[in-house]
Coordinates of N, CA and C in Angstrom, one line a residue:
Chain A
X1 N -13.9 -1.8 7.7 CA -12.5 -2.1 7.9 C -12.0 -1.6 9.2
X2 N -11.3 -2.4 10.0 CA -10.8 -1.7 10.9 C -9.6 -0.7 10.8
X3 N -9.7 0.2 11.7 CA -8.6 1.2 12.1 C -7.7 1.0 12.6
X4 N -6.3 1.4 12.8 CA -5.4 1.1 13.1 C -4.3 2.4 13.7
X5 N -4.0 1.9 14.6 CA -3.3 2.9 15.3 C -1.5 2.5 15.2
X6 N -0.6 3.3 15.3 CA 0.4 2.6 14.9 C 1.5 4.2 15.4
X7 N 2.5 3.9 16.1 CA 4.0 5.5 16.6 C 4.1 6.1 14.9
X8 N 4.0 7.2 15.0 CA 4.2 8.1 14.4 C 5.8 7.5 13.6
X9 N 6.5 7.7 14.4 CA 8.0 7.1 14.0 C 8.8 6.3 15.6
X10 N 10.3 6.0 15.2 CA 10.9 5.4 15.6 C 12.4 5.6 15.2
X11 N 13.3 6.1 16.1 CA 14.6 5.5 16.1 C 15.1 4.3 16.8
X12 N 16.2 4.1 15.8 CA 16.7 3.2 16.4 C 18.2 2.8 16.2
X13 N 19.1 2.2 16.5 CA 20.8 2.0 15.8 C 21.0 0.7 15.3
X14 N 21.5 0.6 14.2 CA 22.1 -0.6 13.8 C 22.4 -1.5 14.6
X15 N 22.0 -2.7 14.2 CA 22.3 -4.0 15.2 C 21.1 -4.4 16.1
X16 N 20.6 -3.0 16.6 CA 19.2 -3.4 17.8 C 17.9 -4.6 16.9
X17 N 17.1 -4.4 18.2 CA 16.1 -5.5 17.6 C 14.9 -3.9 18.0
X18 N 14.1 -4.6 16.4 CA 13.2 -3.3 16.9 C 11.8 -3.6 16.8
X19 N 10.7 -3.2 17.7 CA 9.4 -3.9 17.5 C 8.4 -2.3 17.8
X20 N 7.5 -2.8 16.7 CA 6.6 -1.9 16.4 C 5.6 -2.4 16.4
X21 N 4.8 -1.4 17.5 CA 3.5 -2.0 17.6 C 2.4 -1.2 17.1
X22 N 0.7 -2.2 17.1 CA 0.1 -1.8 15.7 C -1.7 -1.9 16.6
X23 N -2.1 -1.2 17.4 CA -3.7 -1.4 18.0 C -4.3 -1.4 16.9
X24 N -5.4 -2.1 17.0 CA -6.7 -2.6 16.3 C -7.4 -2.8 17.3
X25 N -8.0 -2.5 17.6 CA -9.0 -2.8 19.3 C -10.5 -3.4 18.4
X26 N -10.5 -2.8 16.9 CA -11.9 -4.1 16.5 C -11.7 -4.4 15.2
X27 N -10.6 -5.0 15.5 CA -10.8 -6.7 14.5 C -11.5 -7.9 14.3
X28 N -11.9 -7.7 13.4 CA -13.0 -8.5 13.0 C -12.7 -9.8 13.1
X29 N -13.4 -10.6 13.3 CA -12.9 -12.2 13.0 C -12.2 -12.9 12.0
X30 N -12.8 -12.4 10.9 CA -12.2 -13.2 9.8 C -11.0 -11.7 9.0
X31 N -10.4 -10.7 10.3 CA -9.4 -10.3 9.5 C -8.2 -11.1 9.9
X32 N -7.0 -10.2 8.8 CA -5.6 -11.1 8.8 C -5.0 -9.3 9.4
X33 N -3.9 -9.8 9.9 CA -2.9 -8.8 9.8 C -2.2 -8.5 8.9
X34 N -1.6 -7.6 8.3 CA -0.4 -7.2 7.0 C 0.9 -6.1 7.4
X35 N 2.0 -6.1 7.0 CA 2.6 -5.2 7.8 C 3.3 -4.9 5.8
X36 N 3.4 -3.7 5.6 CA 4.2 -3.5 4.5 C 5.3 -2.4 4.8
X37 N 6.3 -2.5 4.1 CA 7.6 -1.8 4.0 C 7.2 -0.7 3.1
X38 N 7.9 0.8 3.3 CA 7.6 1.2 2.0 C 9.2 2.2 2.2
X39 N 9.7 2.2 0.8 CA 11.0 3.3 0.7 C 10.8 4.4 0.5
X40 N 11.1 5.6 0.6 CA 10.8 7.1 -0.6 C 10.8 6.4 -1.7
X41 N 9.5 7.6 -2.2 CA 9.9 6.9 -4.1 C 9.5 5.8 -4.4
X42 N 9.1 4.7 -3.8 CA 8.5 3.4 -4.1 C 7.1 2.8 -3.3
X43 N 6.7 1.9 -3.9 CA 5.3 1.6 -3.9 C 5.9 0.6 -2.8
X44 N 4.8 0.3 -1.7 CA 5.1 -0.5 -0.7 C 5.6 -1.7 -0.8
X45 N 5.8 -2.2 0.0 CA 6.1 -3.9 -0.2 C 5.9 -4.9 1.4
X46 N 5.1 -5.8 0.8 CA 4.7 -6.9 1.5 C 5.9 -7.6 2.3
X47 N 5.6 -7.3 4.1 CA 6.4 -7.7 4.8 C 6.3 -9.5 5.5
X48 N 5.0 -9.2 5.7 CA 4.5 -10.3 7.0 C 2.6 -10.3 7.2
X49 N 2.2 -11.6 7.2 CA 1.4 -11.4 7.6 C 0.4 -12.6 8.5
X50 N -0.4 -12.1 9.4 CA -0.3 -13.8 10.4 C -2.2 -13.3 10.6
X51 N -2.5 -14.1 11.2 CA -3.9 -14.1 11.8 C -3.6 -13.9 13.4
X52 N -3.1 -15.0 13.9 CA -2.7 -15.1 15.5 C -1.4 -15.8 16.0
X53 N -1.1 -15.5 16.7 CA -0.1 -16.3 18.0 C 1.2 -14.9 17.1
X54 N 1.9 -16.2 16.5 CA 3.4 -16.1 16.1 C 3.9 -16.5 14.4
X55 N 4.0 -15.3 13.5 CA 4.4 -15.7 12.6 C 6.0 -15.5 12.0
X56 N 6.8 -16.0 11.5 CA 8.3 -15.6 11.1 C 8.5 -16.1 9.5
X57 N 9.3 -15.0 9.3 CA 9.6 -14.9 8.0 C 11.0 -15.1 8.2
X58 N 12.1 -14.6 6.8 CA 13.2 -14.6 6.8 C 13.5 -12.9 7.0
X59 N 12.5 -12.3 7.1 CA 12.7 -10.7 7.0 C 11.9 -10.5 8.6
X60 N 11.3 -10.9 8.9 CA 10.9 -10.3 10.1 C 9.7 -11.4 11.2
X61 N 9.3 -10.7 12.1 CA 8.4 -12.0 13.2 C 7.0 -10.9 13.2
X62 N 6.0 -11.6 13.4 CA 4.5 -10.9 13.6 C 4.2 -11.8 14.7
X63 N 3.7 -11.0 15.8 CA 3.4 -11.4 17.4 C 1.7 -11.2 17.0
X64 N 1.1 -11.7 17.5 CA -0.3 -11.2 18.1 C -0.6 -12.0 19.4
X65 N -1.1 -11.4 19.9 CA -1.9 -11.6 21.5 C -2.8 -12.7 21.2
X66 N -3.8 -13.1 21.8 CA -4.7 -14.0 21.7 C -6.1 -13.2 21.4
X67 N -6.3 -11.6 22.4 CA -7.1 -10.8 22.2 C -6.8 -10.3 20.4
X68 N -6.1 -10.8 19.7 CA -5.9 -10.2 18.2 C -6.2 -8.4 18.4
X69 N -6.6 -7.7 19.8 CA -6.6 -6.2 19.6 C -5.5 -5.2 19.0
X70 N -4.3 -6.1 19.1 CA -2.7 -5.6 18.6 C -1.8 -6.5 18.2
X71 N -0.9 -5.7 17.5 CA 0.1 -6.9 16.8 C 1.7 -6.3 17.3
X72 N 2.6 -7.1 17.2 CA 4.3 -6.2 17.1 C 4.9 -6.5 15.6
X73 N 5.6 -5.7 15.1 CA 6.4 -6.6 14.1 C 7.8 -6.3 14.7
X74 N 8.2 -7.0 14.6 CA 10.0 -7.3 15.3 C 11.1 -7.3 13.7
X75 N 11.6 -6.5 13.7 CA 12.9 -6.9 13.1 C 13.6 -7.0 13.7
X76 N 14.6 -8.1 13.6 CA 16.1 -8.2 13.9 C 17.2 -7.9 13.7
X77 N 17.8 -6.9 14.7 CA 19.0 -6.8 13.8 C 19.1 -6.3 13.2
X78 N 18.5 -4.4 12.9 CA 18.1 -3.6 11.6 C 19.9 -3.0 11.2
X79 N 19.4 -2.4 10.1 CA 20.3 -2.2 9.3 C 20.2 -0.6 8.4
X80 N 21.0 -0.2 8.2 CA 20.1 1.2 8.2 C 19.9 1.2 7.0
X81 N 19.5 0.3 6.1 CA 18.7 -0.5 5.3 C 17.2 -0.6 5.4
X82 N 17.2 -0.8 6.7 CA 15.8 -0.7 7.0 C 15.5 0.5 7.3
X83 N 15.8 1.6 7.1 CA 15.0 3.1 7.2 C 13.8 2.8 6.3
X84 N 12.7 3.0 6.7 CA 11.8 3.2 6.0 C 10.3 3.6 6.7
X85 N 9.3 4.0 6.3 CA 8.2 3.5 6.9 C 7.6 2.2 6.5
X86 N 6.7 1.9 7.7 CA 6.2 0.7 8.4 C 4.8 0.7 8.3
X87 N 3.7 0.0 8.0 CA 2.1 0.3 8.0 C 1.6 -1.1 8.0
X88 N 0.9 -1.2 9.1 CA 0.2 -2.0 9.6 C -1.6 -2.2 9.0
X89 N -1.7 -3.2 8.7 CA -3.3 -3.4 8.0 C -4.0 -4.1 8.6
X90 N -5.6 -4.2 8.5 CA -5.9 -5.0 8.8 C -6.6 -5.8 8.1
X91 N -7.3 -7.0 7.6 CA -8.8 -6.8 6.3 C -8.8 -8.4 6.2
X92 N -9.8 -8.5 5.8 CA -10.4 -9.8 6.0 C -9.4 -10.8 4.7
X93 N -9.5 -12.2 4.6 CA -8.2 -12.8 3.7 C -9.1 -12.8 2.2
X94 N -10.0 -12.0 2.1 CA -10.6 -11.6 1.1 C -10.6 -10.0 0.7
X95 N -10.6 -9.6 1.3 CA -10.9 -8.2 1.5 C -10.7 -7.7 0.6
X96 N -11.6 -7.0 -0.1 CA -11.3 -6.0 -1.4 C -10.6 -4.8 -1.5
X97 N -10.1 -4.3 -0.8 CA -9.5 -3.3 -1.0 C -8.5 -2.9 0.6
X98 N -7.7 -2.4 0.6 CA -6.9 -2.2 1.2 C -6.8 -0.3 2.2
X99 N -7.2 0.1 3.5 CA -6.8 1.1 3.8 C -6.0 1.8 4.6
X100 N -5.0 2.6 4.1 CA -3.6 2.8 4.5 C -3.5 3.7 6.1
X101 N -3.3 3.2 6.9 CA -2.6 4.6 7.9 C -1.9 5.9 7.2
X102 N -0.9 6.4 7.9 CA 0.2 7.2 8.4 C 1.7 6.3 8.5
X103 N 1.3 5.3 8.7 CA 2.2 4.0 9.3 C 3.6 4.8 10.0
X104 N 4.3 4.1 10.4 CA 5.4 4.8 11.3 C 7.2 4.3 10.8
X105 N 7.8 5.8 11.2 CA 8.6 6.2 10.0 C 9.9 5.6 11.1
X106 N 10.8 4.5 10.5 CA 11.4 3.9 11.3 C 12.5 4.5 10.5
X107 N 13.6 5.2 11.6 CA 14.6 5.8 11.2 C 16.2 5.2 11.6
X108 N 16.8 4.4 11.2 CA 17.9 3.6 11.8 C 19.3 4.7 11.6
X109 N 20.1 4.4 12.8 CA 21.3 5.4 12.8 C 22.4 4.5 13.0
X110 N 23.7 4.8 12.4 CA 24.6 4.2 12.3 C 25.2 3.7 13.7
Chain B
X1 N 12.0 -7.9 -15.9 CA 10.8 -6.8 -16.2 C 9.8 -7.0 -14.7
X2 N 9.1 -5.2 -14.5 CA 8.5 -5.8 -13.0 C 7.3 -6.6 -13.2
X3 N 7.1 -6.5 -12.1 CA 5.3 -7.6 -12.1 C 4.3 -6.4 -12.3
X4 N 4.3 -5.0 -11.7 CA 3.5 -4.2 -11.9 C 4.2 -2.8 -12.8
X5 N 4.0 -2.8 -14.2 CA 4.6 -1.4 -14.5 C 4.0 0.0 -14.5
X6 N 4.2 0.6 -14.1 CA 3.2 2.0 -14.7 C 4.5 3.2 -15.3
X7 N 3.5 3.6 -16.3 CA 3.8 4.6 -17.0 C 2.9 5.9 -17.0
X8 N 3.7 7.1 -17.5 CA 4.9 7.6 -17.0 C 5.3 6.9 -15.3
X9 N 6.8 7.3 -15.5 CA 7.5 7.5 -13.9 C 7.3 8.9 -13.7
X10 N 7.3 9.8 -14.3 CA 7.2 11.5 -13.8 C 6.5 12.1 -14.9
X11 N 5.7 12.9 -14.3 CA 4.7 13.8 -15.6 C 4.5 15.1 -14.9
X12 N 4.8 15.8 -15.8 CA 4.3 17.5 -15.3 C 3.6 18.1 -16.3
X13 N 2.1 18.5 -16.2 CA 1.3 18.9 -16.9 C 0.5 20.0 -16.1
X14 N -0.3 20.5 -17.5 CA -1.1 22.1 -16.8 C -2.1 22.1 -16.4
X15 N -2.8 22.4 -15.6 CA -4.1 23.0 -15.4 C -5.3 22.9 -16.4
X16 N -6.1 22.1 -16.4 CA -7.1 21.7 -17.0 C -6.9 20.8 -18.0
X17 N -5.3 20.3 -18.3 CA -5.4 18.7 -19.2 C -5.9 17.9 -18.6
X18 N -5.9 16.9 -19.6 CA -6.6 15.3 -19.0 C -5.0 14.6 -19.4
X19 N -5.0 13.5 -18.6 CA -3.5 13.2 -18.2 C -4.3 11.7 -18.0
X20 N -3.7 10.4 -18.7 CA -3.9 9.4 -18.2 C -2.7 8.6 -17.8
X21 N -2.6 7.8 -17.2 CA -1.9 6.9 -16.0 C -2.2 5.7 -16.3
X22 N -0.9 4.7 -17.0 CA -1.4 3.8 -17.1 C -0.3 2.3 -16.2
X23 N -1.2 1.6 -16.0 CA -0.5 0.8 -15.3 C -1.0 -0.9 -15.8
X24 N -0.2 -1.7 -16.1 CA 0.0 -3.1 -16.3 C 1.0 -4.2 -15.6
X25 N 0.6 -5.3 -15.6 CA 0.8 -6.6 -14.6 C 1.1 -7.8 -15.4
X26 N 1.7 -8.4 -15.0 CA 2.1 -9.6 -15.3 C 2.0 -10.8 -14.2
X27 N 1.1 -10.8 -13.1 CA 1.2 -11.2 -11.9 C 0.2 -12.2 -12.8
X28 N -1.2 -11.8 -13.3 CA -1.9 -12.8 -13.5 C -3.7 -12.2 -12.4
X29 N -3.2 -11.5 -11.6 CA -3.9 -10.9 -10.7 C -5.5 -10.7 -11.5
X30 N -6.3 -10.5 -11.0 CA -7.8 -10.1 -11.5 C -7.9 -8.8 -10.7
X31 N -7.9 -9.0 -9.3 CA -7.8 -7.4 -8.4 C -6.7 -6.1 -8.6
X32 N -7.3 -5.3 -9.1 CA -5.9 -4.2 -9.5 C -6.6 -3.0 -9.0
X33 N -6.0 -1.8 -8.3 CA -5.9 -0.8 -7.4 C -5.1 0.5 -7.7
X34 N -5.8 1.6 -7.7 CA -5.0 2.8 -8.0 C -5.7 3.8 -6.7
X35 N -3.6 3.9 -6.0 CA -3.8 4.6 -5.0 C -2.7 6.4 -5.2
X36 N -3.2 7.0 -4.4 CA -2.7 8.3 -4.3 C -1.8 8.7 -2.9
X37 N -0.6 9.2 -3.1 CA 0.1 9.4 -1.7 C 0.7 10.4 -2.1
X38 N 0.1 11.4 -1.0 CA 0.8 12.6 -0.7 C 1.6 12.8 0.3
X39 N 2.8 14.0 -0.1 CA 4.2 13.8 0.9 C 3.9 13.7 2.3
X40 N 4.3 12.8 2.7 CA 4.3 12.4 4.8 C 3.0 11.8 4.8
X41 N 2.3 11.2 3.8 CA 0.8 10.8 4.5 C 0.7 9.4 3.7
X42 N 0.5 8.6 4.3 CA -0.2 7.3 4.0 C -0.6 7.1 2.2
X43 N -1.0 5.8 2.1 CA -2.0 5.8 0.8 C -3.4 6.2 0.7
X44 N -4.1 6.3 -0.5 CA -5.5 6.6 0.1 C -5.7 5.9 -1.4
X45 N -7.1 5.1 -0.7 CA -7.7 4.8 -1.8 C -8.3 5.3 -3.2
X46 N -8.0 5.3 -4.5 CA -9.2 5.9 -5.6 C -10.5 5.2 -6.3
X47 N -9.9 3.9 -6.9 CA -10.3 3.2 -7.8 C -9.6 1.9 -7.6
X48 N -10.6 1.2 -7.2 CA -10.5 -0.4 -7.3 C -11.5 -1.5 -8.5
X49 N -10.5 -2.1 -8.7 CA -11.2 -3.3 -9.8 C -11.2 -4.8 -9.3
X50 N -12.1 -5.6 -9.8 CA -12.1 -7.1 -9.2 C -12.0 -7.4 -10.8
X51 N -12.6 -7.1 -12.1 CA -12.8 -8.1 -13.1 C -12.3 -7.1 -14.4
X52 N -12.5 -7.4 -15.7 CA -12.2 -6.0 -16.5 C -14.2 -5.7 -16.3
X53 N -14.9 -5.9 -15.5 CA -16.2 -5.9 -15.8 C -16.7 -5.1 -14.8
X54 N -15.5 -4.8 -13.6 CA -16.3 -4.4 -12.3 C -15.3 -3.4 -11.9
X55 N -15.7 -2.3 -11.6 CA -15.0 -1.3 -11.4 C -15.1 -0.4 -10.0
X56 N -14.6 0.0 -9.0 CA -15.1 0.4 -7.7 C -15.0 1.8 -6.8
X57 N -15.5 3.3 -6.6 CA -14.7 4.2 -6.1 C -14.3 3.4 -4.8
X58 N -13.3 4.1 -4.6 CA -12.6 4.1 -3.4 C -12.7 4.9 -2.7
X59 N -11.8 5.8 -1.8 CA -12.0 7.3 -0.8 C -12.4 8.6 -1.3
X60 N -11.5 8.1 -2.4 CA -10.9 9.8 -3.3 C -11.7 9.8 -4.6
X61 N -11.8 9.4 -5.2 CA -12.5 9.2 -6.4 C -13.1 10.5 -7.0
X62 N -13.4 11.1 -6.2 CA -13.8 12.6 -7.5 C -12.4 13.3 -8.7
X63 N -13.1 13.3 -9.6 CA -12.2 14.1 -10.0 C -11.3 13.0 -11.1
X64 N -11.2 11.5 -10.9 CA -10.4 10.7 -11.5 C -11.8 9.8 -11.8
X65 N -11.2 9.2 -13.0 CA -12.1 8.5 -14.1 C -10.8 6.9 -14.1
X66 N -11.0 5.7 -14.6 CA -10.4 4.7 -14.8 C -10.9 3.9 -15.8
X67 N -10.4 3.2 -16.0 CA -10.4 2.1 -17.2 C -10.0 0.9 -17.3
X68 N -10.7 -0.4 -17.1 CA -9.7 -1.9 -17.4 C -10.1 -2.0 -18.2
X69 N -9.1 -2.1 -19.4 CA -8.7 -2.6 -20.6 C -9.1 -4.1 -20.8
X70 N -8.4 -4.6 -19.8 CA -7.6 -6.0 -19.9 C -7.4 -6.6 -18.4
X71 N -7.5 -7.4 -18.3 CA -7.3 -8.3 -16.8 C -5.9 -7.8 -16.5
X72 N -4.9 -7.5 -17.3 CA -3.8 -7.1 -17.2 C -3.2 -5.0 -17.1
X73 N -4.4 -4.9 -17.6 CA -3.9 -3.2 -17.9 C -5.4 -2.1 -17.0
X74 N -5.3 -1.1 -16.2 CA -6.1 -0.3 -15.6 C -5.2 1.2 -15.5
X75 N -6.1 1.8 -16.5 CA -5.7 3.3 -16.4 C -6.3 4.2 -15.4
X76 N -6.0 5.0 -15.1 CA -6.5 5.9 -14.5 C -6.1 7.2 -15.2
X77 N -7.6 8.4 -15.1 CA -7.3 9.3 -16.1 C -7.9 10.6 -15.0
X78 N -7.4 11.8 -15.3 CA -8.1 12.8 -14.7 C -8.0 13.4 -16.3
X79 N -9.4 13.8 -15.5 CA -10.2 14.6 -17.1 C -9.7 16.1 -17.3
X80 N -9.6 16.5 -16.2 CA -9.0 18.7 -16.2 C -8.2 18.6 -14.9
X81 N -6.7 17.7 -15.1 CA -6.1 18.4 -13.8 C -6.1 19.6 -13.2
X82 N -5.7 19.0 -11.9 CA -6.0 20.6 -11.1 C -4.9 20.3 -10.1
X83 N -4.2 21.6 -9.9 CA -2.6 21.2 -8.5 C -2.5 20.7 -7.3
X84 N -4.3 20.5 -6.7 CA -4.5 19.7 -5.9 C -4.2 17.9 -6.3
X85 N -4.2 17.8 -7.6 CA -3.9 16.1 -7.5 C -2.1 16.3 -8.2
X86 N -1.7 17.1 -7.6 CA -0.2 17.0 -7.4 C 0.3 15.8 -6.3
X87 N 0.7 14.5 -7.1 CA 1.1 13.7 -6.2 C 1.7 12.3 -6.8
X88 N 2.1 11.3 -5.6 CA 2.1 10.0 -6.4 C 1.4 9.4 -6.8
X89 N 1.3 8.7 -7.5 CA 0.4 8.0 -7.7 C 0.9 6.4 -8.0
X90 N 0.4 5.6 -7.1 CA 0.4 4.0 -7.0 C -1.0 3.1 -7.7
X91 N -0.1 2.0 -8.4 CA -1.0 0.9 -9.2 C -0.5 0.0 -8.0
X92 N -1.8 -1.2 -7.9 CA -1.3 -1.9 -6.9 C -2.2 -3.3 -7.5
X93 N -1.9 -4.7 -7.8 CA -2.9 -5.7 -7.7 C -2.7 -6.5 -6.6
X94 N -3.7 -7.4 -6.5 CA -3.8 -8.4 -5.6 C -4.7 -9.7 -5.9
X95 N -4.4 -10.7 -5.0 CA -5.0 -12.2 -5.5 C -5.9 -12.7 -4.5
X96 N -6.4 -13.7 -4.2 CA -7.1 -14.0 -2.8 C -6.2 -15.0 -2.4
X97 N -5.0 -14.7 -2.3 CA -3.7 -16.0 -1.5 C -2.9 -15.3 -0.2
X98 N -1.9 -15.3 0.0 CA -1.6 -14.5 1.9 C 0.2 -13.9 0.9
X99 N 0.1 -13.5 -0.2 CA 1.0 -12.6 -0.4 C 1.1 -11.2 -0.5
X100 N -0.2 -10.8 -0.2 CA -0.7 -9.6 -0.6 C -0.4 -8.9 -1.5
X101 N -0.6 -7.3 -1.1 CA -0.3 -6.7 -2.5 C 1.0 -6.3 -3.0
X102 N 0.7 -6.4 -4.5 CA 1.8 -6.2 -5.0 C 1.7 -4.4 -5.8
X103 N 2.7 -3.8 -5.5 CA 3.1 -2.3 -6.1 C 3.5 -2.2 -7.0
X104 N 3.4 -0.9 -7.7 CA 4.0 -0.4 -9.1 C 5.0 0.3 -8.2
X105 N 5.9 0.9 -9.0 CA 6.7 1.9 -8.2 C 6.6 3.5 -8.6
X106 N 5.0 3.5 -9.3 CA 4.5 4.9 -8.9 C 4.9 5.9 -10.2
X107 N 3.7 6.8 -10.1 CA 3.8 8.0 -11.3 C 3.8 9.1 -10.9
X108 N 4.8 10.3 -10.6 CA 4.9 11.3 -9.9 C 4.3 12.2 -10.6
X109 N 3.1 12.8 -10.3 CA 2.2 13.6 -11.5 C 2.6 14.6 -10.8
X110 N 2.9 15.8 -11.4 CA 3.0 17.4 -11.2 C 2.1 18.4 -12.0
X111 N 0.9 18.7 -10.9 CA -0.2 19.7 -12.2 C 0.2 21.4 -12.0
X112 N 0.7 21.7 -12.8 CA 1.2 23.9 -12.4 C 0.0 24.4 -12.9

């Protein structure tokens, strides 16, 4: 499985747009990207997830390069709602099992 | 009602019980996962399932034992807690479709 490199944390204020980026320098071919949310106290939750170019949700955008060696996830317009950490995956659209980072601890301020 | 339940939400127990963790789904899922997270650190793998027939260590796996019941239910058990598995603990399934995984919202085990 690939490794993944990802900022320790992140501030940021209400209203900004915020992009977090995610190295993978050896991504496999047939991996996907994943980005999950997670609160204190709660089990993560499924953000976004794309193979290449440009993916958008109603919650957020997943960028990748063409080299797939890195990804961004962009929110819009955070909310300090969005305090949370952030973890970036990588694994094939089969992949058995899932391995977590550190992911990065996005701290929004009024 | 959630899609992933686990029970207990909090448990504090002693030194050398056996303590099981049980966790159930309503997703429908066949893939189900039990992960450990300790404060400021990521998840870490223990025990992964694909079938009630197939069962998988993961990173961490010493020390914890598991069980599918049911396509729907995977316990996880430690045999003689010890204060080192003071932590969260996450159920997690998953499908082969692009929704990924789905979370329990965790069993705060405390071993004194």
């Amino acid at each position: 499985l690939a490794k993944t490199t990802q900022p320790i944390s992140m501030d940021s204020y209400e209203g900004q747009e915020v992009n977090i980026t995610c190295s993978h320098n050896n991504i496999a071919t047939n991996d996907y990207i994943t980005w999950y949310q997670q609160f204190p106290s709660q089990g993560p939750r499924f953000i976004i997830q794309g193979y290449k170019t440009k993916v958008t949700n109603e919650v957020a955008s997943l960028f990748i390069p063409a080299d797939r060696k890195s990804s961004t996830l962009s929110l819009p317009r955070v909310s300090l709602s969005d305090t949370a950490v952030y973890y970036c995956l990588v694994g094939g659209y089969n992949t058995d099992k899932l391995i977590f980072g550190t992911g990065t601890r996005l701290q929004v301020f009024p | 009602d959630a899609d992933v339940t686990q029970t207990p939400r909090n448990r504090i127990t002693k030194t050398g019980k056996r303590i099981m963790l049980e966790c159930s789904q309503t997703k429908g899922h066949d893939r189900m996962y039990w992960y450990r997270q300790d404060p400021g650190l990521g998840l870490r793998l223990i025990y992964y399932s694909f079938d009630v027939k197939d069962i998988n260590k993961g990173e961490i796996s010493d020390g914890y034992s598991v069980s599918r019941q049911a396509q729907a239910k995977f316990s996880l058990s430690l045999e003689s807690a010890i204060p080192n598995q003071t932590a969260l603990y996450f159920c997690a399934t998953s499908d082969l479709d692009r929704e990924g995984y789905t979370f329990g919202s965790g069993t705060r085990l405390t071993v004194v």
